[in-house]
CSV table of N, CA and C in Angstrom, one decimal:
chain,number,residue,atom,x,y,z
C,1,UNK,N,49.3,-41.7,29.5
C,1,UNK,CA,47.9,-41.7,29.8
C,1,UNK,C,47.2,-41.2,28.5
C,2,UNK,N,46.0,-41.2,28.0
C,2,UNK,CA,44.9,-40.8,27.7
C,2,UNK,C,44.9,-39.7,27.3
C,3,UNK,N,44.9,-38.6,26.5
C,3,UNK,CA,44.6,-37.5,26.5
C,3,UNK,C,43.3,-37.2,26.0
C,4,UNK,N,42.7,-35.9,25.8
C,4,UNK,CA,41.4,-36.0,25.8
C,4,UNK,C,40.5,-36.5,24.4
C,5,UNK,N,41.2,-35.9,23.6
C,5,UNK,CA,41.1,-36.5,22.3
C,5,UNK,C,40.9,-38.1,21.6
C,6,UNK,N,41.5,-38.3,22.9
C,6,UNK,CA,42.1,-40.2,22.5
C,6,UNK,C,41.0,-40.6,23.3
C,7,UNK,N,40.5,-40.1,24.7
C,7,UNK,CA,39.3,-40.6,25.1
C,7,UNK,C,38.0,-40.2,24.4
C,8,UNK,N,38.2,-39.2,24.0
C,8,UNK,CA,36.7,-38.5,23.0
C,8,UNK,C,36.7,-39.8,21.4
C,9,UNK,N,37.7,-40.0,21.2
C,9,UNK,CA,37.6,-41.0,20.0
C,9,UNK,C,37.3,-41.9,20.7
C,10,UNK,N,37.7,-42.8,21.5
C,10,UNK,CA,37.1,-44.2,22.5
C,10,UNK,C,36.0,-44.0,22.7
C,11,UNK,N,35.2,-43.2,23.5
C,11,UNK,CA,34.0,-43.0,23.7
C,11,UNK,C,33.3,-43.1,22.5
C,12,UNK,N,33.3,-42.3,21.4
C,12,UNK,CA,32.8,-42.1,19.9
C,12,UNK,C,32.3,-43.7,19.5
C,13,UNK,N,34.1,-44.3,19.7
C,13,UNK,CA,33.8,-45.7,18.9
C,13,UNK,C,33.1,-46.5,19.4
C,14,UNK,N,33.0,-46.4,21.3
C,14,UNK,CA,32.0,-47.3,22.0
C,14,UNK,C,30.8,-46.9,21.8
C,15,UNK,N,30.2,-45.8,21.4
C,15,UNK,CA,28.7,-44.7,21.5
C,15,UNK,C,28.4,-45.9,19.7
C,16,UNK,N,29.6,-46.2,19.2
C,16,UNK,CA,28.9,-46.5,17.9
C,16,UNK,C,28.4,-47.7,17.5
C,17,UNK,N,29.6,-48.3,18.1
C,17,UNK,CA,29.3,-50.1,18.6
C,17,UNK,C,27.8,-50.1,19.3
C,18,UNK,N,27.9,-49.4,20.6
C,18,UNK,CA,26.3,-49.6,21.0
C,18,UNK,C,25.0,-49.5,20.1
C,19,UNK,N,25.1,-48.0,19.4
C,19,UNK,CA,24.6,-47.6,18.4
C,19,UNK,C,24.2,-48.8,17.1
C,20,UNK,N,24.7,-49.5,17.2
C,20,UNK,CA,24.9,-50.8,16.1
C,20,UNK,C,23.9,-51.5,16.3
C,21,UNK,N,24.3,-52.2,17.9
C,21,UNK,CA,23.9,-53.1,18.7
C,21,UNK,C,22.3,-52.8,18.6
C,22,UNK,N,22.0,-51.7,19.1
C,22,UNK,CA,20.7,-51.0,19.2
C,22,UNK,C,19.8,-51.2,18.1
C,23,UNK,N,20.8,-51.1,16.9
C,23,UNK,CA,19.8,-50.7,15.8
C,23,UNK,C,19.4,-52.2,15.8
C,24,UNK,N,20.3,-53.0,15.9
C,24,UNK,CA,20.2,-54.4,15.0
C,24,UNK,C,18.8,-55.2,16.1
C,25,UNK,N,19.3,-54.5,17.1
C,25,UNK,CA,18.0,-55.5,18.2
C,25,UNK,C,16.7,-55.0,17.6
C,26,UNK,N,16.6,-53.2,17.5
C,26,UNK,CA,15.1,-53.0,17.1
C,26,UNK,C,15.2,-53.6,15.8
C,27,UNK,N,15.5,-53.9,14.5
C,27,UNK,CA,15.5,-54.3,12.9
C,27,UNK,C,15.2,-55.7,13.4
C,28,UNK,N,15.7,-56.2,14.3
C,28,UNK,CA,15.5,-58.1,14.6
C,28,UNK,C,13.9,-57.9,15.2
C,29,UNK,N,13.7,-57.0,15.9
C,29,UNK,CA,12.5,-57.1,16.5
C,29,UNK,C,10.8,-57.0,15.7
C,30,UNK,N,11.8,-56.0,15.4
C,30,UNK,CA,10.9,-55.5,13.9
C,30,UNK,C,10.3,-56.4,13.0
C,31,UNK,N,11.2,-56.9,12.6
C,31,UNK,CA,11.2,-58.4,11.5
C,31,UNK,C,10.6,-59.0,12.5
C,32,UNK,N,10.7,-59.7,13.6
C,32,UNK,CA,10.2,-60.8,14.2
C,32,UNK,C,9.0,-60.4,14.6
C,33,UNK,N,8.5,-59.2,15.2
C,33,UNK,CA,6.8,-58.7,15.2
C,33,UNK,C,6.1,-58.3,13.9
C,34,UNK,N,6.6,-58.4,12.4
C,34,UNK,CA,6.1,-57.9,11.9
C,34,UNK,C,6.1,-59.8,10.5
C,35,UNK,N,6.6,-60.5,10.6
C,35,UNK,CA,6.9,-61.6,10.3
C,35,UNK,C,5.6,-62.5,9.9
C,36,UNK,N,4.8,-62.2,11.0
C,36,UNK,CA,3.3,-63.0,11.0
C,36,UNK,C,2.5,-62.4,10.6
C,37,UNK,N,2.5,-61.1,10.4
C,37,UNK,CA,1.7,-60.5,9.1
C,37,UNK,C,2.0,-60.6,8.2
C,38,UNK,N,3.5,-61.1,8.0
C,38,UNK,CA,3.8,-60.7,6.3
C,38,UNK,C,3.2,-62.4,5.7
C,39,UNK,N,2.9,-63.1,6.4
C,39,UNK,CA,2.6,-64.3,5.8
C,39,UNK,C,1.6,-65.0,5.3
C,40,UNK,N,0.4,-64.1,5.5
C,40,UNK,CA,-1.0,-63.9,4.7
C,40,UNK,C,-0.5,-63.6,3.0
C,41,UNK,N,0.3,-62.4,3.1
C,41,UNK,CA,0.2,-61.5,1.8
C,41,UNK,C,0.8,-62.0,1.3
C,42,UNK,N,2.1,-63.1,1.6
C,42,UNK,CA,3.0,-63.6,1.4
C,42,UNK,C,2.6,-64.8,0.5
C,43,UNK,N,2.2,-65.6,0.7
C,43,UNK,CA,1.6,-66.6,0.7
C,43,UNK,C,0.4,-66.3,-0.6
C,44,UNK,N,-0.1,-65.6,-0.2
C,44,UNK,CA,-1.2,-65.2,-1.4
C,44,UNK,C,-0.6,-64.7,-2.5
C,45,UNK,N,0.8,-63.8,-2.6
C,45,UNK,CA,1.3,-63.3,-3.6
C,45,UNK,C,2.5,-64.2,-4.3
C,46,UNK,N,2.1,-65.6,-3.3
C,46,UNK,CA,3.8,-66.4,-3.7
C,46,UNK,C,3.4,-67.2,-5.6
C,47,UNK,N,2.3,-67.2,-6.2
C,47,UNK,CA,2.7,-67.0,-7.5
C,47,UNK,C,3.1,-66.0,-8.2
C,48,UNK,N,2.9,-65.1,-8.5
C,48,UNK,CA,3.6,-63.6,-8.7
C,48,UNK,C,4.7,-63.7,-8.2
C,49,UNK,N,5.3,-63.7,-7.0
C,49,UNK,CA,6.7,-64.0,-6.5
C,49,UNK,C,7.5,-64.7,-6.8
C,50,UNK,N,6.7,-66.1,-7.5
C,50,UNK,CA,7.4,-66.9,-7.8
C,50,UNK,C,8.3,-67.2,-9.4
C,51,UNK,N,6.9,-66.5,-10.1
C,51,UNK,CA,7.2,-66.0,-11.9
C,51,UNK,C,8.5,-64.7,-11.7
C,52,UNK,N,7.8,-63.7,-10.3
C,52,UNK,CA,9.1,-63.1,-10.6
C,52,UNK,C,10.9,-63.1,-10.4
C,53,UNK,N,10.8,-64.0,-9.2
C,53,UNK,CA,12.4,-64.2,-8.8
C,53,UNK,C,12.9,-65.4,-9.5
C,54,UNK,N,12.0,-66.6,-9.6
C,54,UNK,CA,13.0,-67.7,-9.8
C,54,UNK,C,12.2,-68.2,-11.3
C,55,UNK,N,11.0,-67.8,-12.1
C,55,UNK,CA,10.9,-68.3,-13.7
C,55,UNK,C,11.4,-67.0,-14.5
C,56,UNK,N,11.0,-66.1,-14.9
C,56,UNK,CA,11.6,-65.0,-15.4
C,56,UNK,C,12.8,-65.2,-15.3
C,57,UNK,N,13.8,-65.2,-14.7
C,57,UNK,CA,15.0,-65.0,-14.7
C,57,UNK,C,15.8,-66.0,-15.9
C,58,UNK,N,15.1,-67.4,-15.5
C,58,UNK,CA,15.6,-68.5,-16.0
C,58,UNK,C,15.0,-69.0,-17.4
C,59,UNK,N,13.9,-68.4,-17.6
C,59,UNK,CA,12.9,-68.6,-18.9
C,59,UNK,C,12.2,-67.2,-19.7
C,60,UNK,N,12.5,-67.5,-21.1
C,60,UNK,CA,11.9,-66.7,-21.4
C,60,UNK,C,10.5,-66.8,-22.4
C,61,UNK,N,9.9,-66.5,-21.4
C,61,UNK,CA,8.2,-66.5,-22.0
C,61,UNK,C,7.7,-65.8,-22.3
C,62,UNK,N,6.9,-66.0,-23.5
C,62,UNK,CA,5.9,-64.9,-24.3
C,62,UNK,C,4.0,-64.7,-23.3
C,63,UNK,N,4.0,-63.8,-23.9
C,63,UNK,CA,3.1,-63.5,-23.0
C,63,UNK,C,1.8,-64.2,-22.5
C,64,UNK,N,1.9,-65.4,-24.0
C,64,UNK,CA,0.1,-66.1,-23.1
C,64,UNK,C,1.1,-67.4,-22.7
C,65,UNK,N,2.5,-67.6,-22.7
C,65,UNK,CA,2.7,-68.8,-21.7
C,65,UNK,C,3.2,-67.6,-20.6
C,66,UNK,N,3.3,-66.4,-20.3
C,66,UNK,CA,3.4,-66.5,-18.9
C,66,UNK,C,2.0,-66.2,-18.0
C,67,UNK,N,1.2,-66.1,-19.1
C,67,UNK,CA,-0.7,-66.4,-18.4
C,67,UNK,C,-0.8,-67.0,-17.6
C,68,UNK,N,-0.5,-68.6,-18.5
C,68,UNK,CA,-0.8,-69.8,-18.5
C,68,UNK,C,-0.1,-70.5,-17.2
C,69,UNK,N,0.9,-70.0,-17.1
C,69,UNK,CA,2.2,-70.2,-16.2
C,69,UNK,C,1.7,-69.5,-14.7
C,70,UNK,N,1.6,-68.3,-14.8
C,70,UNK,CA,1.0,-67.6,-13.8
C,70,UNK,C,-0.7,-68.5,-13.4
C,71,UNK,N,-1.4,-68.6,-14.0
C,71,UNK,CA,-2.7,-69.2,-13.2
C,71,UNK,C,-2.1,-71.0,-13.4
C,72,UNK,N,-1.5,-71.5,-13.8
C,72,UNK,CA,-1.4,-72.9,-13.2
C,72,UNK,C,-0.6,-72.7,-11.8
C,73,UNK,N,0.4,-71.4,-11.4
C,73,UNK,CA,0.6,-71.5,-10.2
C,73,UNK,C,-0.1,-71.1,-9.3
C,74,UNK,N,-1.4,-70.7,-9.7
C,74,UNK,CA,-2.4,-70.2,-9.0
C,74,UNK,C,-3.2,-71.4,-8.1
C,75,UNK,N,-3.4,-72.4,-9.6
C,75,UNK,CA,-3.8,-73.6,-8.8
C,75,UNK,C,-3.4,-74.1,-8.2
C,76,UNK,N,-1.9,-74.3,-8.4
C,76,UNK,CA,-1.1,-75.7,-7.0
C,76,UNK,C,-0.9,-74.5,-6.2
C,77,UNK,N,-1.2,-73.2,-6.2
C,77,UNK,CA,-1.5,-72.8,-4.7
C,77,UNK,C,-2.5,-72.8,-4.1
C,78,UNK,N,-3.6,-72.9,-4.8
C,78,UNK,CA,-5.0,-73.6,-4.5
C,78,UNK,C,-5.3,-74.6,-3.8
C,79,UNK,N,-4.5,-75.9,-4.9
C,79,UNK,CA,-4.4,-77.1,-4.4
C,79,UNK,C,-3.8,-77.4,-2.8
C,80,UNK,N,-2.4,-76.6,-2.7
C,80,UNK,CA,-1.9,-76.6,-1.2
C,80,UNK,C,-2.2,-75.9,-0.3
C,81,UNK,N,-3.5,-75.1,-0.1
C,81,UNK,CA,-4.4,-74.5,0.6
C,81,UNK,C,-5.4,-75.1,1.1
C,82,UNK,N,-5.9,-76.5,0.4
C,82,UNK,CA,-7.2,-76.9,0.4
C,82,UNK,C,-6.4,-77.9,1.3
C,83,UNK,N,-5.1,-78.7,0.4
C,83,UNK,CA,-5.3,-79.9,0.9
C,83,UNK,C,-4.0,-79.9,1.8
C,84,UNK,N,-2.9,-79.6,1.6
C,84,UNK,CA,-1.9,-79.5,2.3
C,84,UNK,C,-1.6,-78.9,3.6
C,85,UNK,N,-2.3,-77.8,3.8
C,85,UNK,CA,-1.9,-76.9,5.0
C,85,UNK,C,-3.0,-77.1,6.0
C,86,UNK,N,-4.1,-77.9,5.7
C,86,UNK,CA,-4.7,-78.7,7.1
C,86,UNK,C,-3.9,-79.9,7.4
C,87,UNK,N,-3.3,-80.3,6.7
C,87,UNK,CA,-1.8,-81.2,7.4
C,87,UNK,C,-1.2,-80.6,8.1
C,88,UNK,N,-0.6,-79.8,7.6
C,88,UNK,CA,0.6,-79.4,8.5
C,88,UNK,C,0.0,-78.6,9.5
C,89,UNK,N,-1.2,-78.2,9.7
C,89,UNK,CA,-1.8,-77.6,10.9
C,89,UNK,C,-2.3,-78.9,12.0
C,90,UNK,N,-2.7,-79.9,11.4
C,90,UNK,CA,-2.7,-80.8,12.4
C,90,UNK,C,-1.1,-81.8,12.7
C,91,UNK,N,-0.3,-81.5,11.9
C,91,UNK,CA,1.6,-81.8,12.7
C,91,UNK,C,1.4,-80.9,13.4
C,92,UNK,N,1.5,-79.5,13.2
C,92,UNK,CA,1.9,-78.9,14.1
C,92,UNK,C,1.3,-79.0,15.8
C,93,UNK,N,0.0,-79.2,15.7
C,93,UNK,CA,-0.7,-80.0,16.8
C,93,UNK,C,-0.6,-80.6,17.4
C,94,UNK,N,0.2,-81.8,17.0
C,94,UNK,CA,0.6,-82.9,17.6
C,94,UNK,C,2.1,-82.7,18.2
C,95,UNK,N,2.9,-81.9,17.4
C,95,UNK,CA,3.6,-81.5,18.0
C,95,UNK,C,3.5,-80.6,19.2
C,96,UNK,N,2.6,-79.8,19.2
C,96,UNK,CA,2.6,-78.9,20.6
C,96,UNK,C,2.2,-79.4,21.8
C,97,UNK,N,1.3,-80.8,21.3
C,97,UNK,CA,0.8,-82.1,22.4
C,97,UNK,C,2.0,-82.5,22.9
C,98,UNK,N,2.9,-83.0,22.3
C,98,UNK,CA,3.9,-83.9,22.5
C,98,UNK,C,5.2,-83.0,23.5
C,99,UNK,N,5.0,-81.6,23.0
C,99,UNK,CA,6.6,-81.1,23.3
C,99,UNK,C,5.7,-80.4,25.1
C,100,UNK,N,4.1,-80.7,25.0
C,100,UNK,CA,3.6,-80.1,26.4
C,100,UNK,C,4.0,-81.3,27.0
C,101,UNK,N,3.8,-82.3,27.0
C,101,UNK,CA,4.3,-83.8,27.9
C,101,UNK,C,5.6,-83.7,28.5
């Protein structure tokens, strides 16, 4: 059988598994209620974002091309604000028609 020790570690390891479990549902939840606010700032900061993670890395620019670089992605985020994302807000519409049928 069991002695107390051997059940005190079993218990421990199940307290920690749950303990896991727990954390990862509230961090999932978290992220998923907090997800649709990040996509205003997101979205507005995605040139900056974008010079930082994926041109920087791979290019190296002096300082009036990364001006230049930085406000032309200013514009095609402009541009896909104006013209782009009233599309996909009217897809998405049509999809919510279609998946109500």
């Amino acid at each position: 059988m069991y002695g107390v020790s051997s059940l005190t570690k079993i218990i421990n390891q199940h307290l920690a598994s749950l303990w896991r479990v727990v954390k990862s549902v509230f961090l999932g939840s978290l992220l998923v209620l907090s997800g649709c606010s990040l996509v205003v700032p997101g979205y507005n900061n995605a040139p900056n974002l974008l010079m930082f993670l994926w041109i920087n890395p791979h290019v190296d620019l002096n300082a009036d091309q990364e001006k230049q670089t930085l406000a032309d992605l200013k514009t095609v985020l402009e541009w896909h604000r104006q013209q782009q994302l009233p599309l996909y807000a009217d897809w998405l519409k049509s999809m919510q028609k279609l998946a109500a049928e």
